Amino acid sequence: MSESIPVGSFQGMKSLNKSAILNVVRQYGPISRAKIAKLTKLTPPTVTNLVGELIESHLVVESTLGESTGGRKPILLRINSSAFCVIGVYAGAKRVKAVTAHLDGKVVQQVEMKYSDNQTSEQFLLTLESAVEKVMQSTLPIQESFLGIGVGMHGLVDPEQGLSLFAPHLNLRHIPIKAALEKRFKLPVEVENDVRAQALGESWFGKGAGISNFICVHVGTGVGAGIIIDNKLYRGTSFTAGEIGHTTIDSNGPRCSCGNYGCLETMVGGAALARRAQQAIRYGKESMIEEWVAGDIEKIDGEMLCRAAKLGDPVAIEVLADTGRYLGIGLANLINTLNPALIILSGGVSRAEHFILKPLLKTLEKRTLTKPADAVTIAISELGENAIAIGGFTLVLNKLFTPAGLGDAVEII
Ligand SMILES: [Zn+2]
């Protein structure tokens, strides 16, 4: 498979000017060479030369879709989206999801695989590799040129070395994801924390498009955030920025896996919701969920609570309302600290709709300073089930189009 992969076309993008042009074509295409020169502040001959190289590498194509102003039809340039595919991988707590997509973010194929129990690092890497292999194979009849692989990995990640530092749900440390995948597939590989990857995906293809300062908050089994500041992913000094799941909401709260008490994750994570529902039922409150699990209340999960709330179950509604209030406290802290324009919610929490959102917004109203509260919008992600895998391949696109980060072309020259 590797013979058909033009690795060179990715490596060839090292020129900042070429990436700058590519990014302008992506953002403003179809666009003329003259307009590119104006936007990038490059000289027209330089633009012509570099555009020539981009056309040769099939990343850009000419089209005559532009409106004629009476004379010759202008020749416009656009990204040749379907000429290549990128691969995005989500390595979650229980499963791996791999997708292929064209350069415009349209998903072509997808594959999902479950881990076996008690995986070693080697077994985990084999699962990852076979998910990538499978999705590439199923894509081959449509597209055989791949530009790179991007992995959104849960837990702590060193994106510079492409290492998973700690994967809490697998209880594994120091997994050399980048090295293993590059060796196996001979393609450039990017690795990032799952929610940070999603934040990047949101900025390219989701609700964050065109917004310079926003935060993507994932609330599911775990709780985390990806922070975009001034169009760039903010990673922090040791790549742990966004670990809001471990900020304290109630110092007398339950003990967290990190050793602390009352972390946000212990109040709004999937296990917390189940725990509060179980408590209510043990105290004698009636709930339809008890029947659903045939009395085995240990089986209760967040998804059941969302379903029951929609059917009017009072225990489920109360548990979700509390979740909205606690999450509201967490988000108010974020808003007061970072003053974002937008917070995008994703994960299981998005299934709960207004049951969580209403009390959350009320809490924000009470706990956020007026100015940042007026400036922020709370939205639910629309990237769906593939959100993190989309984030994964966006890591590759981000490297290809804007080596200096997300910023627009004019800034990176
Ligand atoms: Zn914690």
Short mmCIF file of C-alpha atoms and ligand atoms in Angstrom, two decimals:
data_model
loop_
_atom_site.label_atom_id
_atom_site.label_comp_id
_atom_site.label_asym_id
_atom_site.label_seq_id
_atom_site.Cartn_x
_atom_site.Cartn_y
_atom_site.Cartn_z
CA MET A 1 0.00 0.00 0.00
CA SER A 2 2.82 2.37 0.84
CA GLU A 3 4.13 2.60 -2.76
CA SER A 4 1.08 4.58 -3.80
CA ILE A 5 1.47 7.16 -1.05
CA PRO A 6 3.13 10.39 -2.14
CA VAL A 7 4.84 11.16 1.17
CA GLY A 8 6.90 13.75 -0.68
CA SER A 9 3.93 16.01 -1.30
CA PHE A 10 3.56 16.43 2.45
CA GLN A 11 7.27 16.90 3.09
CA GLY A 12 7.40 19.39 0.24
CA MET A 13 5.16 21.72 2.17
CA LYS A 14 7.99 22.82 4.40
CA SER A 15 8.09 26.16 2.66
CA LEU A 16 6.12 28.60 4.76
CA ASN A 17 5.18 30.63 1.70
CA LYS A 18 3.76 27.61 -0.04
CA SER A 19 1.71 26.74 3.04
CA ALA A 20 0.59 30.35 3.26
CA ILE A 21 -0.70 30.21 -0.30
CA LEU A 22 -2.36 26.88 0.33
CA ASN A 23 -4.11 28.29 3.38
CA VAL A 24 -5.36 31.34 1.49
CA VAL A 25 -6.71 29.09 -1.27
CA ARG A 26 -8.41 26.93 1.38
CA GLN A 27 -9.99 29.89 3.12
CA TYR A 28 -10.89 32.10 0.17
CA GLY A 29 -10.93 29.79 -2.88
CA PRO A 30 -11.85 29.81 -5.67
CA ILE A 31 -9.38 32.68 -5.82
CA SER A 32 -7.20 34.33 -8.47
CA ARG A 33 -3.40 34.48 -8.38
CA ALA A 34 -3.59 38.28 -8.11
CA LYS A 35 -5.83 38.09 -5.05
CA ILE A 36 -3.49 35.52 -3.45
CA ALA A 37 -0.57 37.90 -3.97
CA LYS A 38 -2.54 40.68 -2.32
CA LEU A 39 -3.55 38.60 0.70
CA THR A 40 -0.16 36.96 1.29
CA LYS A 41 1.86 40.09 0.41
CA LEU A 42 4.04 37.86 -1.80
CA THR A 43 5.18 39.18 -5.20
CA PRO A 44 3.10 38.03 -8.21
CA PRO A 45 6.06 36.08 -9.76
CA THR A 46 6.60 34.21 -6.44
CA VAL A 47 2.90 33.38 -6.28
CA THR A 48 2.92 32.14 -9.87
CA ASN A 49 5.96 29.92 -9.18
CA LEU A 50 4.65 28.42 -5.98
CA VAL A 51 1.13 27.97 -7.36
CA GLY A 52 2.77 26.09 -10.24
CA GLU A 53 4.40 23.73 -7.75
CA LEU A 54 1.13 23.28 -5.88
CA ILE A 55 -0.68 22.43 -9.10
CA GLU A 56 2.06 19.96 -9.97
CA SER A 57 1.63 18.22 -6.62
CA HIS A 58 -2.15 18.05 -7.28
CA LEU A 59 -3.00 19.94 -4.08
CA VAL A 60 -4.41 22.88 -6.03
CA VAL A 61 -6.37 22.93 -9.31
CA GLU A 62 -7.42 25.63 -11.70
CA SER A 63 -11.08 26.22 -12.33
CA THR A 64 -12.96 28.75 -14.42
CA LEU A 65 -15.88 29.14 -12.08
CA GLY A 66 -15.17 32.82 -11.56
CA GLU A 67 -17.58 35.45 -12.86
CA SER A 68 -16.44 37.06 -16.04
CA THR A 69 -16.45 40.85 -15.99
CA GLY A 70 -16.93 41.07 -19.72
CA GLY A 71 -13.42 40.09 -20.81
CA ARG A 72 -11.62 36.81 -20.42
CA LYS A 73 -13.03 34.38 -17.86
CA PRO A 74 -10.71 34.65 -14.85
CA ILE A 75 -8.77 31.50 -13.93
CA LEU A 76 -9.36 30.73 -10.30
CA LEU A 77 -7.64 28.31 -7.99
CA ARG A 78 -9.13 25.95 -5.47
CA ILE A 79 -7.97 23.10 -3.24
CA ASN A 80 -8.10 19.76 -5.00
CA SER A 81 -9.96 18.28 -2.04
CA SER A 82 -10.64 14.84 -3.42
CA ALA A 83 -7.11 14.20 -4.71
CA PHE A 84 -5.88 13.04 -1.31
CA CYS A 85 -7.11 11.50 1.89
CA VAL A 86 -6.04 12.05 5.48
CA ILE A 87 -6.56 9.55 8.28
CA GLY A 88 -8.01 10.47 11.67
CA VAL A 89 -7.96 8.17 14.68
CA TYR A 90 -9.71 8.38 18.04
CA ALA A 91 -8.10 6.17 20.65
CA GLY A 92 -10.71 6.28 23.40
CA ALA A 93 -11.28 4.49 26.69
CA LYS A 94 -12.79 1.34 25.23
CA ARG A 95 -12.40 1.48 21.48
CA VAL A 96 -10.50 2.84 18.50
CA LYS A 97 -12.21 4.67 15.70
CA ALA A 98 -10.40 5.38 12.45
CA VAL A 99 -11.75 7.46 9.56
CA THR A 100 -10.44 8.61 6.21
CA ALA A 101 -11.45 11.98 4.81
CA HIS A 102 -10.86 14.24 1.85
CA LEU A 103 -9.06 17.54 2.38
CA ASP A 104 -12.36 19.37 2.83
CA GLY A 105 -13.07 17.23 5.92
CA LYS A 106 -15.67 14.99 4.29
CA VAL A 107 -15.40 11.54 5.85
CA VAL A 108 -14.92 8.79 3.25
CA GLN A 109 -14.74 5.57 5.29
CA GLN A 110 -14.78 4.62 8.97
CA VAL A 111 -13.81 1.63 11.08
CA GLU A 112 -14.32 0.89 14.74
CA MET A 113 -12.50 -1.69 16.86
CA LYS A 114 -12.73 -2.65 20.52
CA TYR A 115 -9.72 -3.31 22.73
CA SER A 116 -9.43 -6.68 24.35
CA ASP A 117 -9.30 -6.70 28.15
CA ASN A 118 -6.13 -5.72 30.02
CA GLN A 119 -4.18 -4.70 26.95
CA THR A 120 -0.42 -4.22 27.02
CA SER A 121 1.10 -1.24 25.17
CA GLU A 122 2.10 -3.56 22.33
CA GLN A 123 -1.43 -4.95 21.99
CA PHE A 124 -2.87 -1.45 22.09
CA LEU A 125 -0.55 -0.38 19.26
CA LEU A 126 -1.52 -3.45 17.23
CA THR A 127 -5.21 -2.57 17.62
CA LEU A 128 -4.44 0.99 16.52
CA GLU A 129 -2.46 -0.25 13.51
CA SER A 130 -5.12 -2.71 12.39
CA ALA A 131 -7.84 -0.03 12.63
CA VAL A 132 -5.72 2.25 10.40
CA GLU A 133 -4.89 -0.61 8.03
CA LYS A 134 -8.56 -1.55 7.73
CA VAL A 135 -9.80 1.97 7.05
CA MET A 136 -7.06 2.53 4.46
CA GLN A 137 -7.94 -0.74 2.72
CA SER A 138 -11.61 0.17 2.55
CA THR A 139 -10.69 3.61 1.15
CA LEU A 140 -8.36 2.29 -1.58
CA PRO A 141 -11.04 1.80 -4.26
CA ILE A 142 -11.95 5.50 -3.86
CA GLN A 143 -8.60 7.07 -3.08
CA GLU A 144 -5.10 5.71 -2.77
CA SER A 145 -3.08 8.78 -1.88
CA PHE A 146 -2.79 9.44 1.84
CA LEU A 147 -1.08 12.47 3.34
CA GLY A 148 -0.79 11.51 7.00
CA ILE A 149 -2.32 10.10 10.16
CA GLY A 150 -3.53 12.13 13.15
CA VAL A 151 -4.39 10.47 16.46
CA GLY A 152 -6.61 11.92 19.22
CA MET A 153 -5.51 9.92 22.26
CA HIS A 154 -7.29 10.01 25.61
CA GLY A 155 -5.27 10.97 28.68
CA LEU A 156 -1.97 12.80 28.91
CA VAL A 157 -0.08 13.17 25.64
CA ASP A 158 3.27 14.62 24.63
CA PRO A 159 2.43 15.92 21.14
CA GLU A 160 6.03 16.83 20.34
CA GLN A 161 7.25 13.27 20.72
CA GLY A 162 3.95 11.68 19.75
CA LEU A 163 3.83 9.80 23.04
CA SER A 164 0.91 8.80 25.20
CA LEU A 165 2.29 9.68 28.64
CA PHE A 166 -0.58 8.15 30.60
CA ALA A 167 -3.75 6.51 29.34
CA PRO A 168 -5.86 6.25 32.52
CA HIS A 169 -8.61 4.04 31.10
CA LEU A 170 -6.09 1.48 29.85
CA ASN A 171 -3.71 2.06 32.76
CA LEU A 172 -0.78 2.28 30.33
CA ARG A 173 2.17 4.67 30.24
CA HIS A 174 4.64 5.90 27.64
CA ILE A 175 3.13 4.38 24.51
CA PRO A 176 5.20 5.42 21.43
CA ILE A 177 2.21 5.97 19.11
CA LYS A 178 3.94 8.21 16.55
CA ALA A 179 7.01 6.00 16.24
CA ALA A 180 4.95 2.81 15.83
CA LEU A 181 2.53 4.21 13.24
CA GLU A 182 5.26 5.97 11.22
CA LYS A 183 7.28 2.76 11.09
CA ARG A 184 4.27 0.72 10.01
CA PHE A 185 2.71 3.09 7.45
CA LYS A 186 5.61 5.33 6.32
CA LEU A 187 3.37 8.39 6.69
CA PRO A 188 3.75 11.50 8.87
CA VAL A 189 1.91 10.99 12.17
CA GLU A 190 0.59 13.61 14.61
CA VAL A 191 -0.57 12.70 18.12
CA GLU A 192 -2.55 14.95 20.45
CA ASN A 193 -4.82 14.67 23.47
CA ASP A 194 -8.33 13.72 22.30
CA VAL A 195 -10.20 16.86 23.38
CA ARG A 196 -7.42 19.17 22.18
CA ALA A 197 -7.57 17.42 18.79
CA GLN A 198 -11.33 17.90 18.74
CA ALA A 199 -10.94 21.61 19.50
CA LEU A 200 -8.78 21.89 16.39
CA GLY A 201 -11.39 19.94 14.42
CA GLU A 202 -14.09 22.32 15.65
CA SER A 203 -12.03 25.29 14.50
CA TRP A 204 -11.73 23.88 10.97
CA PHE A 205 -14.99 22.05 10.41
CA GLY A 206 -17.27 22.72 13.39
CA LYS A 207 -18.85 25.46 15.44
CA GLY A 208 -15.48 27.09 16.13
CA ALA A 209 -14.86 28.00 12.46
CA GLY A 210 -13.77 31.63 12.21
CA ILE A 211 -13.68 32.12 15.99
CA SER A 212 -10.32 33.13 17.50
CA ASN A 213 -10.98 32.33 21.17
CA PHE A 214 -13.06 29.36 22.14
CA ILE A 215 -13.06 26.29 24.35
CA CYS A 216 -14.24 22.82 23.50
CA VAL A 217 -15.45 21.00 26.63
CA HIS A 218 -15.97 17.24 26.52
CA VAL A 219 -18.11 15.71 29.24
CA GLY A 220 -18.42 11.94 29.10
CA THR A 221 -16.70 9.22 31.13
CA GLY A 222 -13.93 11.76 31.60
CA VAL A 223 -14.05 15.55 31.51
CA GLY A 224 -11.58 17.74 29.64
CA ALA A 225 -11.20 20.82 27.51
CA GLY A 226 -9.34 21.94 24.40
CA ILE A 227 -8.51 25.63 24.42
CA ILE A 228 -8.02 27.77 21.30
CA ILE A 229 -6.46 31.14 22.05
CA ASP A 230 -5.79 33.64 19.25
CA ASN A 231 -6.48 30.91 16.67
CA LYS A 232 -3.94 28.55 18.19
CA LEU A 233 -4.30 25.41 20.26
CA TYR A 234 -3.06 26.16 23.77
CA ARG A 235 -1.15 23.20 25.23
CA GLY A 236 0.47 24.62 28.35
CA THR A 237 4.02 24.12 29.60
CA SER A 238 3.83 20.35 29.99
CA PHE A 239 0.91 19.67 27.65
CA THR A 240 -1.81 19.42 30.29
CA ALA A 241 -3.73 22.64 29.59
CA GLY A 242 -7.47 22.00 29.60
CA GLU A 243 -7.58 19.39 32.38
CA ILE A 244 -10.66 21.06 33.83
CA GLY A 245 -11.96 17.66 34.98
CA HIS A 246 -9.53 18.03 37.87
CA THR A 247 -10.36 21.53 39.00
CA THR A 248 -12.09 21.58 42.39
CA ILE A 249 -15.82 22.25 42.46
CA ASP A 250 -16.57 21.09 46.01
CA SER A 251 -13.68 20.55 48.41
CA ASN A 252 -15.92 18.21 50.45
CA GLY A 253 -16.95 16.27 47.36
CA PRO A 254 -16.19 12.65 46.46
CA ARG A 255 -12.64 11.39 46.02
CA CYS A 256 -11.33 11.57 42.47
CA SER A 257 -9.05 9.14 40.59
CA CYS A 258 -6.35 11.86 40.79
CA GLY A 259 -6.36 11.65 44.61
CA ASN A 260 -8.12 14.98 45.13
CA TYR A 261 -11.64 15.59 46.39
CA GLY A 262 -14.62 17.11 44.58
CA CYS A 263 -12.99 17.50 41.15
CA LEU A 264 -15.40 18.50 38.35
CA GLU A 265 -15.10 14.97 36.91
CA THR A 266 -16.41 13.46 40.17
CA MET A 267 -19.49 15.70 39.89
CA VAL A 268 -20.37 15.60 36.17
CA GLY A 269 -18.55 12.58 34.67
CA GLY A 270 -20.58 9.51 33.64
CA ALA A 271 -19.78 7.64 36.88
CA ALA A 272 -20.95 10.62 38.98
CA LEU A 273 -24.34 10.68 37.28
CA ALA A 274 -24.79 6.94 37.86
CA ARG A 275 -23.71 7.32 41.50
CA ARG A 276 -26.26 10.07 42.24
CA ALA A 277 -29.07 8.08 40.57
CA GLN A 278 -28.14 4.97 42.57
CA GLN A 279 -28.15 7.00 45.79
CA ALA A 280 -31.60 8.43 45.07
CA ILE A 281 -33.02 4.96 44.37
CA ARG A 282 -31.42 3.55 47.51
CA TYR A 283 -33.11 6.34 49.49
CA GLY A 284 -36.42 5.05 48.13
CA LYS A 285 -37.10 7.45 45.28
CA GLU A 286 -39.02 5.84 42.46
CA SER A 287 -37.49 5.65 39.01
CA MET A 288 -38.31 3.74 35.82
CA ILE A 289 -34.61 3.03 35.45
CA GLU A 290 -34.79 0.56 38.33
CA GLU A 291 -37.04 -1.58 36.14
CA TRP A 292 -34.82 -1.14 33.10
CA VAL A 293 -31.87 -2.66 34.98
CA ALA A 294 -34.08 -5.27 36.70
CA GLY A 295 -33.10 -3.95 40.13
CA ASP A 296 -29.32 -4.11 39.45
CA ILE A 297 -28.74 -0.40 39.90
CA GLU A 298 -24.98 -0.78 39.37
CA LYS A 299 -25.84 -1.02 35.68
CA ILE A 300 -27.21 2.52 35.49
CA ASP A 301 -25.32 4.78 33.08
CA GLY A 302 -25.53 8.32 31.77
CA GLU A 303 -27.25 7.30 28.55
CA MET A 304 -30.12 5.68 30.51
CA LEU A 305 -30.53 8.86 32.55
CA CYS A 306 -30.91 10.97 29.41
CA ARG A 307 -33.49 8.55 28.03
CA ALA A 308 -35.43 8.44 31.31
CA ALA A 309 -35.40 12.24 31.69
CA LYS A 310 -37.04 12.58 28.28
CA LEU A 311 -39.78 10.22 29.52
CA GLY A 312 -40.33 12.43 32.57
CA ASP A 313 -38.50 10.36 35.20
CA PRO A 314 -38.06 12.63 38.27
CA VAL A 315 -34.84 10.98 39.52
CA ALA A 316 -33.19 11.31 36.10
CA ILE A 317 -34.35 14.92 35.73
CA GLU A 318 -32.96 15.83 39.18
CA VAL A 319 -29.60 14.10 38.53
CA LEU A 320 -29.21 15.94 35.20
CA ALA A 321 -30.24 19.28 36.74
CA ASP A 322 -27.56 18.88 39.44
CA THR A 323 -25.08 17.99 36.70
CA GLY A 324 -26.00 21.19 34.86
CA ARG A 325 -25.43 23.25 38.03
CA TYR A 326 -22.02 21.67 38.76
CA LEU A 327 -20.93 21.99 35.15
CA GLY A 328 -22.11 25.61 35.30
CA ILE A 329 -19.70 26.26 38.18
CA GLY A 330 -16.85 24.68 36.20
CA LEU A 331 -17.64 26.69 33.08
CA ALA A 332 -18.09 29.93 35.04
CA ASN A 333 -14.52 29.49 36.32
CA LEU A 334 -13.30 28.96 32.76
CA ILE A 335 -15.22 31.96 31.43
CA ASN A 336 -13.99 34.26 34.17
CA THR A 337 -10.41 33.09 33.59
CA LEU A 338 -10.19 33.00 29.78
CA ASN A 339 -13.02 35.21 28.45
CA PRO A 340 -13.82 33.00 25.42
CA ALA A 341 -16.34 33.92 22.71
CA LEU A 342 -17.70 30.39 22.60
CA ILE A 343 -17.83 27.18 24.61
CA ILE A 344 -18.63 24.05 22.61
CA LEU A 345 -20.00 21.15 24.64
CA SER A 346 -19.56 17.58 23.44
CA GLY A 347 -19.71 14.03 24.75
CA GLY A 348 -22.58 12.29 26.55
CA VAL A 349 -23.68 15.59 28.05
CA SER A 350 -24.90 16.77 24.66
CA ARG A 351 -27.55 14.03 24.67
CA ALA A 352 -29.18 15.52 27.77
CA GLU A 353 -30.23 18.67 25.88
CA HIS A 354 -32.14 21.21 28.00
CA PHE A 355 -32.16 18.97 31.11
CA ILE A 356 -28.53 19.95 31.69
CA LEU A 357 -28.33 23.11 29.59
CA LYS A 358 -31.05 25.09 31.37
CA PRO A 359 -29.67 24.80 34.94
CA LEU A 360 -26.18 25.25 33.48
CA LEU A 361 -27.09 28.59 31.88
CA LYS A 362 -28.80 29.74 35.08
CA THR A 363 -25.68 28.96 37.08
CA LEU A 364 -23.54 30.85 34.57
CA GLU A 365 -25.78 33.87 34.89
CA LYS A 366 -25.23 33.90 38.64
CA ARG A 367 -21.53 33.10 38.75
CA THR A 368 -19.97 34.82 35.74
CA LEU A 369 -18.91 38.44 35.63
CA THR A 370 -21.20 40.48 33.37
CA LYS A 371 -18.74 41.35 30.61
CA PRO A 372 -17.43 37.85 29.84
CA ALA A 373 -20.93 36.41 30.33
CA ASP A 374 -22.32 38.76 27.68
CA ALA A 375 -19.50 37.81 25.30
CA VAL A 376 -19.81 34.03 25.50
CA THR A 377 -22.12 31.64 23.64
CA ILE A 378 -22.68 28.07 24.83
CA ALA A 379 -23.21 25.63 21.96
CA ILE A 380 -23.42 21.89 21.41
CA SER A 381 -20.93 20.31 19.00
CA GLU A 382 -22.34 19.22 15.68
CA LEU A 383 -19.41 17.05 14.62
CA GLY A 384 -21.20 14.01 16.06
CA GLU A 385 -19.75 10.57 16.78
CA ASN A 386 -16.65 11.22 14.69
CA ALA A 387 -15.74 14.48 16.45
CA ILE A 388 -12.39 13.31 17.82
CA ALA A 389 -11.40 11.32 14.71
CA ILE A 390 -12.15 14.49 12.71
CA GLY A 391 -9.92 16.32 15.18
CA GLY A 392 -7.30 13.64 14.49
CA PHE A 393 -7.07 14.26 10.75
CA THR A 394 -7.30 18.01 11.31
CA LEU A 395 -3.92 17.70 13.09
CA VAL A 396 -2.48 16.54 9.76
CA LEU A 397 -4.25 19.25 7.76
CA ASN A 398 -3.15 21.90 10.24
CA LYS A 399 0.47 20.86 9.76
CA LEU A 400 0.11 20.83 5.98
CA PHE A 401 -1.72 24.12 5.56
CA THR A 402 -0.39 26.20 8.44
CA PRO A 403 2.91 25.03 9.91
CA ALA A 404 2.94 27.96 12.29
CA GLY A 405 -0.44 27.05 13.76
CA LEU A 406 -3.94 28.06 12.91
CA GLY A 407 -3.28 31.72 12.23
CA ASP A 408 -4.10 33.14 8.86
CA ALA A 409 -1.56 33.22 6.09
CA VAL A 410 -0.70 36.87 6.36
CA GLU A 411 0.55 36.45 9.91
CA ILE A 412 2.86 33.52 9.30
CA ILE A 413 4.97 35.01 6.53
ZN ZN B 1 -9.35 14.79 40.00
#
